[in-house]
Coordinates of C-alpha atoms and ligand atoms in Angstrom, one line a residue:
M1 CA 0.0 0.0 0.0
P2 CA 1.7 3.2 -1.1
P3 CA 1.7 5.7 1.7
G4 CA 0.2 9.1 1.1
Y5 CA -2.4 8.2 -1.5
A6 CA -5.1 9.6 0.7
S7 CA -4.6 12.9 -1.0
R8 CA -6.8 16.0 -0.5
G9 CA -8.3 15.3 -3.9
M10 CA -9.5 12.0 -2.7
A11 CA -11.2 13.5 0.3
D12 CA -13.0 16.0 -2.0
D13 CA -14.1 13.1 -4.2
L14 CA -15.4 11.2 -1.2
R15 CA -17.6 14.2 -0.3
T16 CA -19.1 14.3 -3.8
L17 CA -19.7 10.6 -3.9
R18 CA -21.2 10.7 -0.5
F19 CA -23.8 13.2 -1.7
A20 CA -24.8 10.9 -4.7
L21 CA -24.8 7.9 -2.4
R22 CA -27.2 9.4 0.0
T23 CA -29.7 9.6 -2.8
S24 CA -29.2 6.2 -4.3
A25 CA -29.1 4.5 -0.8
R26 CA -32.4 6.1 0.1
A27 CA -33.9 5.1 -3.2
V28 CA -33.0 1.4 -2.9
L29 CA -34.0 1.2 0.8
E30 CA -37.4 2.9 0.1
R31 CA -38.0 0.7 -3.0
N32 CA -37.4 -2.6 -1.0
H33 CA -39.2 -1.5 2.2
R34 CA -42.3 -3.4 3.2
H35 CA -44.8 -2.5 5.9
G36 CA -47.7 -4.8 6.8
R37 CA -49.4 -7.1 9.2
T38 CA -49.4 -10.9 9.3
A39 CA -52.7 -12.9 9.5
A40 CA -52.0 -13.2 13.2
G41 CA -51.9 -9.4 13.5
V42 CA -48.2 -8.9 14.0
E43 CA -47.0 -5.7 12.4
F44 CA -43.8 -5.8 10.4
S45 CA -41.7 -3.1 8.8
Y46 CA -38.5 -4.4 7.2
T47 CA -36.4 -4.0 4.0
R48 CA -36.2 -6.8 1.5
P49 CA -32.6 -7.5 0.4
D50 CA -34.0 -7.6 -3.1
N51 CA -37.7 -7.5 -4.3
E52 CA -37.3 -10.2 -6.9
K53 CA -34.8 -12.6 -5.4
Y54 CA -35.2 -12.2 -1.7
P55 CA -38.6 -11.0 -0.6
D56 CA -38.2 -12.2 3.0
Q57 CA -36.4 -10.7 5.9
F58 CA -32.8 -11.9 6.2
Y59 CA -31.1 -11.6 9.6
W60 CA -27.7 -10.2 8.8
D61 CA -29.0 -8.2 5.8
S62 CA -31.4 -6.5 8.1
C63 CA -28.7 -5.6 10.6
L64 CA -26.5 -3.9 8.0
I65 CA -29.6 -2.3 6.4
A66 CA -30.5 -0.9 9.9
L67 CA -27.0 0.5 10.1
T68 CA -27.6 2.3 6.8
W69 CA -31.2 3.5 7.7
R70 CA -29.8 5.1 10.8
H71 CA -28.0 7.7 8.7
L72 CA -31.2 8.4 6.7
D73 CA -34.2 7.7 8.9
P74 CA -33.6 6.4 12.4
V75 CA -37.3 5.6 12.8
R76 CA -37.0 3.1 10.0
A77 CA -33.7 1.7 11.5
R78 CA -35.5 1.0 14.7
E79 CA -38.5 -0.6 12.9
E80 CA -36.1 -2.8 11.0
L81 CA -34.6 -4.2 14.2
R82 CA -37.8 -4.3 16.2
T83 CA -39.3 -6.4 13.3
L84 CA -36.3 -8.8 13.5
A85 CA -36.7 -9.0 17.3
A86 CA -40.5 -9.6 16.8
A87 CA -39.5 -12.8 15.0
M88 CA -37.7 -14.1 18.1
E89 CA -39.1 -17.4 19.3
P90 CA -39.9 -17.7 23.1
S91 CA -36.6 -19.7 23.3
G92 CA -34.6 -16.6 22.1
R93 CA -33.8 -18.0 18.6
I94 CA -34.2 -15.7 15.6
G95 CA -34.1 -17.4 12.3
H96 CA -31.8 -16.8 9.3
T97 CA -34.9 -15.9 7.2
I98 CA -38.3 -14.7 8.3
F99 CA -41.3 -15.3 6.1
W100 CA -43.5 -12.3 7.0
S101 CA -45.6 -12.7 3.9
G102 CA -46.4 -16.4 4.2
P103 CA -44.6 -19.8 4.4
V104 CA -41.9 -21.0 2.1
R105 CA -43.1 -22.3 -1.3
L106 CA -43.6 -26.1 -1.5
S107 CA -41.2 -26.4 -4.4
R108 CA -38.4 -24.9 -2.3
L109 CA -39.2 -26.8 0.9
P110 CA -36.6 -29.7 0.6
A111 CA -33.6 -27.4 0.6
Y112 CA -35.1 -24.9 3.1
N113 CA -34.0 -24.9 6.7
V114 CA -37.5 -25.0 8.2
A115 CA -38.5 -27.4 10.9
R116 CA -42.0 -27.8 9.5
R117 CA -43.9 -26.8 6.4
R118 CA -45.6 -23.6 7.7
A119 CA -42.8 -22.4 10.0
P120 CA -42.7 -18.6 10.1
A121 CA -38.9 -18.6 9.9
T122 CA -36.0 -20.9 9.3
A123 CA -34.5 -22.9 12.2
T124 CA -31.0 -21.9 11.2
I125 CA -29.0 -18.8 12.2
Q126 CA -26.9 -16.1 10.4
P127 CA -24.0 -14.1 11.8
P128 CA -25.6 -12.8 15.0
L129 CA -25.1 -9.1 14.6
L130 CA -28.3 -7.9 16.3
G131 CA -26.6 -6.7 19.5
W132 CA -24.2 -4.6 17.6
A133 CA -26.7 -3.1 15.2
W134 CA -29.1 -2.3 18.1
A135 CA -26.4 -0.4 20.0
E136 CA -25.5 1.6 16.9
V137 CA -29.1 2.4 16.1
A138 CA -29.7 3.3 19.8
N139 CA -26.9 5.9 19.5
A140 CA -28.8 7.5 16.7
S141 CA -32.0 7.5 18.6
P142 CA -32.0 10.3 21.2
D143 CA -35.7 10.8 20.3
D144 CA -36.6 7.3 21.5
P145 CA -34.7 6.6 24.8
G146 CA -36.7 3.5 25.5
F147 CA -35.2 1.8 22.5
R148 CA -31.9 1.2 24.3
E149 CA -33.5 -0.5 27.3
E150 CA -35.8 -2.6 25.1
G151 CA -32.8 -3.9 23.3
R152 CA -30.9 -4.7 26.4
E153 CA -33.6 -7.2 27.4
L154 CA -34.4 -8.5 23.9
V155 CA -30.9 -8.9 22.7
R156 CA -29.8 -10.6 25.9
R157 CA -32.6 -13.2 25.5
H158 CA -31.3 -13.9 22.0
M159 CA -27.7 -14.1 23.1
D160 CA -28.6 -16.4 26.0
W161 CA -30.3 -18.8 23.5
L162 CA -27.1 -18.8 21.3
D163 CA -25.1 -19.4 24.4
Q164 CA -27.2 -22.3 25.5
A165 CA -27.8 -23.8 22.1
R166 CA -24.5 -23.2 20.3
A167 CA -21.6 -22.2 22.6
E168 CA -18.7 -24.5 23.2
A169 CA -16.6 -24.7 26.3
D170 CA -14.3 -21.8 25.2
G171 CA -17.4 -19.6 24.5
L172 CA -17.2 -19.7 20.6
I173 CA -20.4 -20.7 18.9
G174 CA -20.8 -23.4 16.2
I175 CA -22.8 -23.8 13.0
L176 CA -24.8 -26.6 11.6
Q177 CA -24.7 -25.7 7.9
P178 CA -22.5 -23.5 5.7
D179 CA -25.3 -21.1 4.9
E180 CA -25.4 -20.2 8.7
T181 CA -22.2 -18.2 8.0
G182 CA -24.1 -16.1 5.4
L183 CA -21.5 -17.4 2.9
D184 CA -23.6 -20.2 1.3
A185 CA -21.2 -22.0 -1.0
T186 CA -17.9 -20.7 0.5
P187 CA -15.0 -23.1 -0.6
T188 CA -14.1 -23.4 3.1
Y189 CA -16.5 -26.3 3.6
D190 CA -16.1 -28.0 0.2
A191 CA -14.0 -30.9 1.6
A192 CA -16.0 -31.4 4.8
L193 CA -19.3 -31.4 2.9
G194 CA -18.4 -33.0 -0.5
W195 CA -21.6 -34.0 -2.3
R196 CA -23.7 -32.2 0.4
A197 CA -22.1 -28.8 -0.4
H198 CA -24.5 -25.9 -1.1
P199 CA -26.4 -25.8 -3.4
Y200 CA -25.9 -29.3 -4.8
P201 CA -28.8 -31.7 -4.6
G202 CA -27.0 -33.4 -1.7
F203 CA -27.5 -30.2 0.4
A204 CA -31.1 -31.2 0.8
H205 CA -29.8 -34.3 2.6
L206 CA -27.8 -32.1 5.0
V207 CA -31.0 -30.1 5.7
H208 CA -33.0 -33.3 6.1
E209 CA -30.5 -34.6 8.6
N210 CA -30.6 -31.4 10.6
R211 CA -34.4 -31.3 10.5
R212 CA -34.4 -34.9 11.8
R213 CA -32.3 -33.7 14.7
G214 CA -34.5 -30.7 15.3
F215 CA -31.7 -28.4 14.1
D216 CA -30.0 -29.2 17.4
Y217 CA -26.3 -28.3 17.3
R218 CA -25.4 -30.4 20.3
R219 CA -27.1 -33.4 18.8
A220 CA -25.4 -33.0 15.4
R221 CA -22.1 -32.8 17.2
A222 CA -22.8 -35.9 19.3
E223 CA -23.9 -37.9 16.3
G224 CA -20.9 -36.8 14.1
G225 CA -23.0 -34.6 11.7
F226 CA -21.5 -31.6 10.0
T227 CA -20.6 -28.8 12.4
A228 CA -18.0 -26.0 12.3
V229 CA -16.7 -23.1 14.2
D230 CA -16.4 -20.1 11.9
P231 CA -14.5 -16.8 12.3
L232 CA -17.2 -14.6 10.7
V233 CA -20.0 -16.0 12.8
N234 CA -17.9 -15.5 15.9
T235 CA -17.0 -12.0 14.9
G236 CA -20.7 -11.2 14.9
W237 CA -21.0 -13.0 18.3
A238 CA -18.2 -10.8 19.8
L239 CA -19.6 -7.6 18.2
S240 CA -23.0 -8.3 19.7
W241 CA -21.6 -8.8 23.2
S242 CA -19.9 -5.4 22.9
G243 CA -23.1 -4.0 21.6
L244 CA -24.9 -5.4 24.6
A245 CA -22.3 -3.8 26.9
R246 CA -23.1 -0.5 25.2
L247 CA -26.8 -1.1 25.9
G248 CA -25.9 -1.4 29.5
D249 CA -25.5 -5.2 30.1
P250 CA -23.0 -5.7 32.9
D251 CA -21.6 -8.9 31.3
G252 CA -21.2 -7.6 27.8
A253 CA -17.6 -6.3 27.8
A254 CA -16.2 -9.4 29.5
R255 CA -18.0 -11.7 27.2
A256 CA -16.8 -9.9 24.2
A257 CA -13.2 -10.0 25.4
A258 CA -13.5 -13.7 26.1
V259 CA -14.8 -14.5 22.6
V260 CA -12.0 -12.5 21.0
A261 CA -9.4 -14.3 23.2
A262 CA -10.9 -17.7 22.2
L263 CA -11.0 -16.7 18.5
E264 CA -7.2 -15.9 18.7
A265 CA -6.5 -19.1 20.6
R266 CA -8.5 -21.4 18.4
L267 CA -8.9 -20.0 14.9
W268 CA -5.7 -17.9 14.3
D269 CA -3.0 -19.7 12.4
P270 CA 0.3 -18.0 13.3
E271 CA 2.2 -19.6 10.4
R272 CA -0.2 -18.6 7.7
E273 CA -1.2 -15.4 9.5
M274 CA -4.9 -15.9 8.9
F275 CA -8.1 -16.9 10.8
F276 CA -9.5 -20.1 9.6
A277 CA -12.6 -22.0 10.4
E278 CA -12.5 -25.3 12.3
G279 CA -14.2 -28.2 10.6
P280 CA -16.2 -31.1 12.1
D281 CA -13.0 -33.1 12.8
G282 CA -11.7 -30.3 15.0
A283 CA -8.9 -29.3 12.6
R284 CA -8.5 -25.8 11.1
I285 CA -9.4 -25.6 7.4
P286 CA -6.6 -23.5 5.7
I287 CA -8.7 -22.0 2.9
S288 CA -8.4 -18.2 2.7
T289 CA -11.7 -16.4 2.5
W290 CA -12.7 -13.0 3.7
A291 CA -14.3 -14.7 6.7
G292 CA -10.7 -14.9 8.0
L293 CA -10.5 -11.1 7.8
A294 CA -13.8 -10.4 9.6
P295 CA -12.3 -10.5 13.1
L296 CA -10.5 -7.2 12.1
A297 CA -13.8 -5.5 13.0
L298 CA -13.1 -6.2 16.6
P299 CA -11.1 -3.5 18.4
E300 CA -10.2 -6.1 21.1
L301 CA -8.1 -8.0 18.6
S302 CA -4.5 -7.9 19.6
A303 CA -2.5 -5.3 17.7
P304 CA 0.2 -7.7 16.2
I305 CA -2.5 -10.0 14.8
A306 CA -4.5 -7.1 13.4
A307 CA -1.3 -5.7 11.8
R308 CA -0.5 -9.0 10.1
L309 CA -4.1 -9.5 8.9
I310 CA -4.0 -6.1 7.3
D311 CA -0.5 -6.2 5.8
A312 CA -0.1 -9.8 4.9
Q313 CA -3.6 -10.5 3.8
L314 CA -6.0 -7.7 3.2
L315 CA -3.7 -5.3 1.5
D316 CA -1.8 -7.9 -0.5
R317 CA -2.7 -7.2 -4.1
S318 CA -2.4 -10.9 -5.1
R319 CA -4.8 -12.0 -2.3
F320 CA -7.5 -9.5 -1.3
W321 CA -6.6 -6.0 -2.3
L322 CA -7.9 -6.5 -5.9
P323 CA -9.1 -3.5 -8.0
W324 CA -12.5 -3.7 -6.4
P325 CA -12.1 -5.1 -2.9
V326 CA -12.9 -7.2 -0.9
P327 CA -13.2 -10.5 -2.8
S328 CA -15.0 -13.2 -0.9
T329 CA -12.2 -15.7 -1.6
S330 CA -8.5 -14.9 -1.8
A331 CA -7.4 -14.6 -5.4
E332 CA -4.6 -17.0 -4.6
E333 CA -7.0 -19.9 -3.8
P334 CA -7.3 -22.4 -6.6
T335 CA -11.1 -22.2 -6.2
F336 CA -11.2 -18.4 -6.7
R337 CA -13.6 -17.4 -9.4
P338 CA -14.2 -13.7 -9.8
G339 CA -17.5 -14.0 -11.7
D340 CA -20.6 -16.2 -11.5
V341 CA -20.2 -19.9 -11.0
G342 CA -22.8 -22.7 -10.9
W343 CA -25.8 -23.5 -13.0
P344 CA -28.7 -23.6 -12.7
I345 CA -28.2 -22.5 -9.1
R346 CA -25.3 -20.2 -8.5
R347 CA -22.5 -21.1 -6.1
Y348 CA -22.1 -17.9 -4.1
W349 CA -19.1 -16.5 -2.2
R350 CA -16.3 -18.1 -4.3
G351 CA -14.6 -14.9 -5.5
P352 CA -16.9 -12.0 -6.2
T353 CA -17.0 -8.9 -3.9
W354 CA -20.1 -8.8 -1.7
P355 CA -21.1 -5.5 0.0
F356 CA -21.3 -7.3 3.4
T357 CA -17.5 -7.6 3.4
W358 CA -17.1 -3.8 3.0
W359 CA -18.6 -3.0 6.4
F360 CA -16.5 -5.4 8.4
V361 CA -13.2 -4.6 6.7
H362 CA -13.7 -0.9 6.6
R363 CA -14.5 -0.9 10.3
G364 CA -11.5 -3.1 10.9
L365 CA -9.2 -0.7 9.1
R366 CA -10.6 2.2 11.1
V367 CA -10.5 0.6 14.6
H368 CA -6.9 -0.6 14.0
G369 CA -5.7 2.9 13.0
R370 CA -5.5 2.5 9.2
E371 CA -7.8 5.3 8.2
D372 CA -5.9 5.8 4.9
A373 CA -6.8 2.4 3.6
A374 CA -10.3 2.7 5.1
R375 CA -10.8 5.8 3.0
E376 CA -9.5 4.2 -0.1
L377 CA -12.0 1.3 0.4
A378 CA -14.8 3.7 0.9
L379 CA -13.9 5.6 -2.2
R380 CA -13.6 2.5 -4.3
T381 CA -17.0 1.2 -3.2
A382 CA -18.7 4.5 -3.8
R383 CA -17.1 4.7 -7.3
L384 CA -18.2 1.1 -8.0
I385 CA -21.8 1.9 -7.1
D386 CA -21.7 5.1 -9.1
R387 CA -20.6 3.1 -12.1
E388 CA -22.5 -0.2 -11.7
G389 CA -25.5 0.6 -9.5
M390 CA -26.6 -1.2 -6.3
R391 CA -25.8 -4.7 -7.3
E392 CA -25.8 -7.8 -5.2
Y393 CA -22.1 -8.5 -5.8
Y394 CA -19.3 -7.5 -8.2
N395 CA -16.4 -9.0 -10.1
P396 CA -13.4 -7.8 -8.0
L397 CA -11.1 -7.6 -11.1
T398 CA -13.4 -5.8 -13.5
G399 CA -16.0 -4.3 -11.2
Q400 CA -18.8 -5.8 -13.3
G401 CA -22.1 -5.8 -11.3
L402 CA -23.6 -9.2 -10.8
G403 CA -26.7 -10.8 -9.2
G404 CA -29.6 -8.7 -8.0
T405 CA -29.9 -5.2 -9.4
N406 CA -31.5 -3.3 -6.5
F407 CA -29.8 -4.8 -3.5
A408 CA -30.4 -3.1 -0.2
V409 CA -27.3 -4.2 1.7
T410 CA -25.1 -2.5 -0.9
A411 CA -26.4 0.8 0.4
V412 CA -24.1 0.2 3.5
A413 CA -21.5 1.9 1.4
L414 CA -23.1 5.1 2.7
D415 CA -21.9 4.1 6.2
L416 CA -18.4 3.8 4.9
V417 CA -18.3 7.2 3.2
I418 CA -19.9 8.9 6.2
T419 CA -17.6 7.4 8.8
S420 CA -14.5 8.0 6.6
A421 CA -15.4 11.5 5.8
D422 CA -15.8 12.8 9.3
Ligands
GLC501 C1 -27.6 -15.0 -0.2 C2 -26.4 -14.7 0.7 C3 -26.8 -14.5 2.1 C4 -27.8 -13.3 2.2 C5 -29.0 -13.6 1.2 C6 -29.9 -12.4 1.1 O1 -28.2 -16.2 0.2 O2 -25.5 -15.8 0.6 O3 -25.7 -14.1 2.9 O4 -28.2 -13.1 3.4 O5 -28.5 -13.9 -0.1 O6 -29.2 -11.3 0.7

């Protein structure tokens, strides 16, 4: 990374792009927003990731969408999170996908992670960012002081469920399926899953097995089913403990610190200088994907590890610092494909740049004192959107926009340009 590239010209450019981004972010969020009431009378107000492809509420999409709404309309940001919390089961579980407009279609049922045909949500999780998002939105909500307290109680219930259902002895939480990471067909789990990898027909078998076990992590582990401990999911877990601390939970800060310490002890590979997931056999899986960079978003991460992650991985132009960062898989991985792969169903997260990555990595650069690179990332994402529109994902080499065309999460670029410009 050449020093000094964050010139004055770049800052000016960021300001101009920020102005345009405010308009396009608001447009896509308004376009995808839905407000209504279920047959049972529960009111919902959430933003679809994409009207055509993803009409339901998706857990981690909603968290990043709320972070974006808070810059534009904090009322909507609060509604987004309150709607997600309204989907919480009495146990404290919140599904990966919530079907506010009716149950999943029969044709999609075999590969859908629902416990029963008419379930209102999946029985699987996504990176648990709710606590973090709630704290950020609470900060933007001086007009609704009750929101903070409400979150302290609701988020804690959700975190307690994750703890009881998913946490291992060291405090890290595990997953039952690759899509619980949010990174559906990530190459990380290719070898562990084989013919059951997402979205091959065998994936339905994995879902079937989990359904038979009541989507019970401890049972899957005891019976030798697929399970893993993933750095991205645990980054969300740690962030949400910090968020809870900011909401006033007395355990939050210590729990966040313990999760970060466990992440470093268990998933950091000091030789390869990268975080890797741990597979069902208890061994780390040395495949470099952006999930290994996600822990950068944690300020508690020790400074030497953060520095190596940034310099040896993120800013390496042959790995992650491609023309349009951050690719979902390192360009050095043999599985890396910068464009679309898979037919008739695409295999996601095997190379293209997804906007979800921007938020984690940008925050990581900022909290670890690399504002120059953070600004550069903000600038590139804003330019990309200016050129290609709010696409679902992009080719990291050419910038070509791919997938959905009005993708709400992509608007999170506004958060990058706002936080980098102040
Ligand atoms: C894809 C992504 C997942 C996301 C969903 C909705 O399935 O892999 O992470 O939540 O789309 O955007």
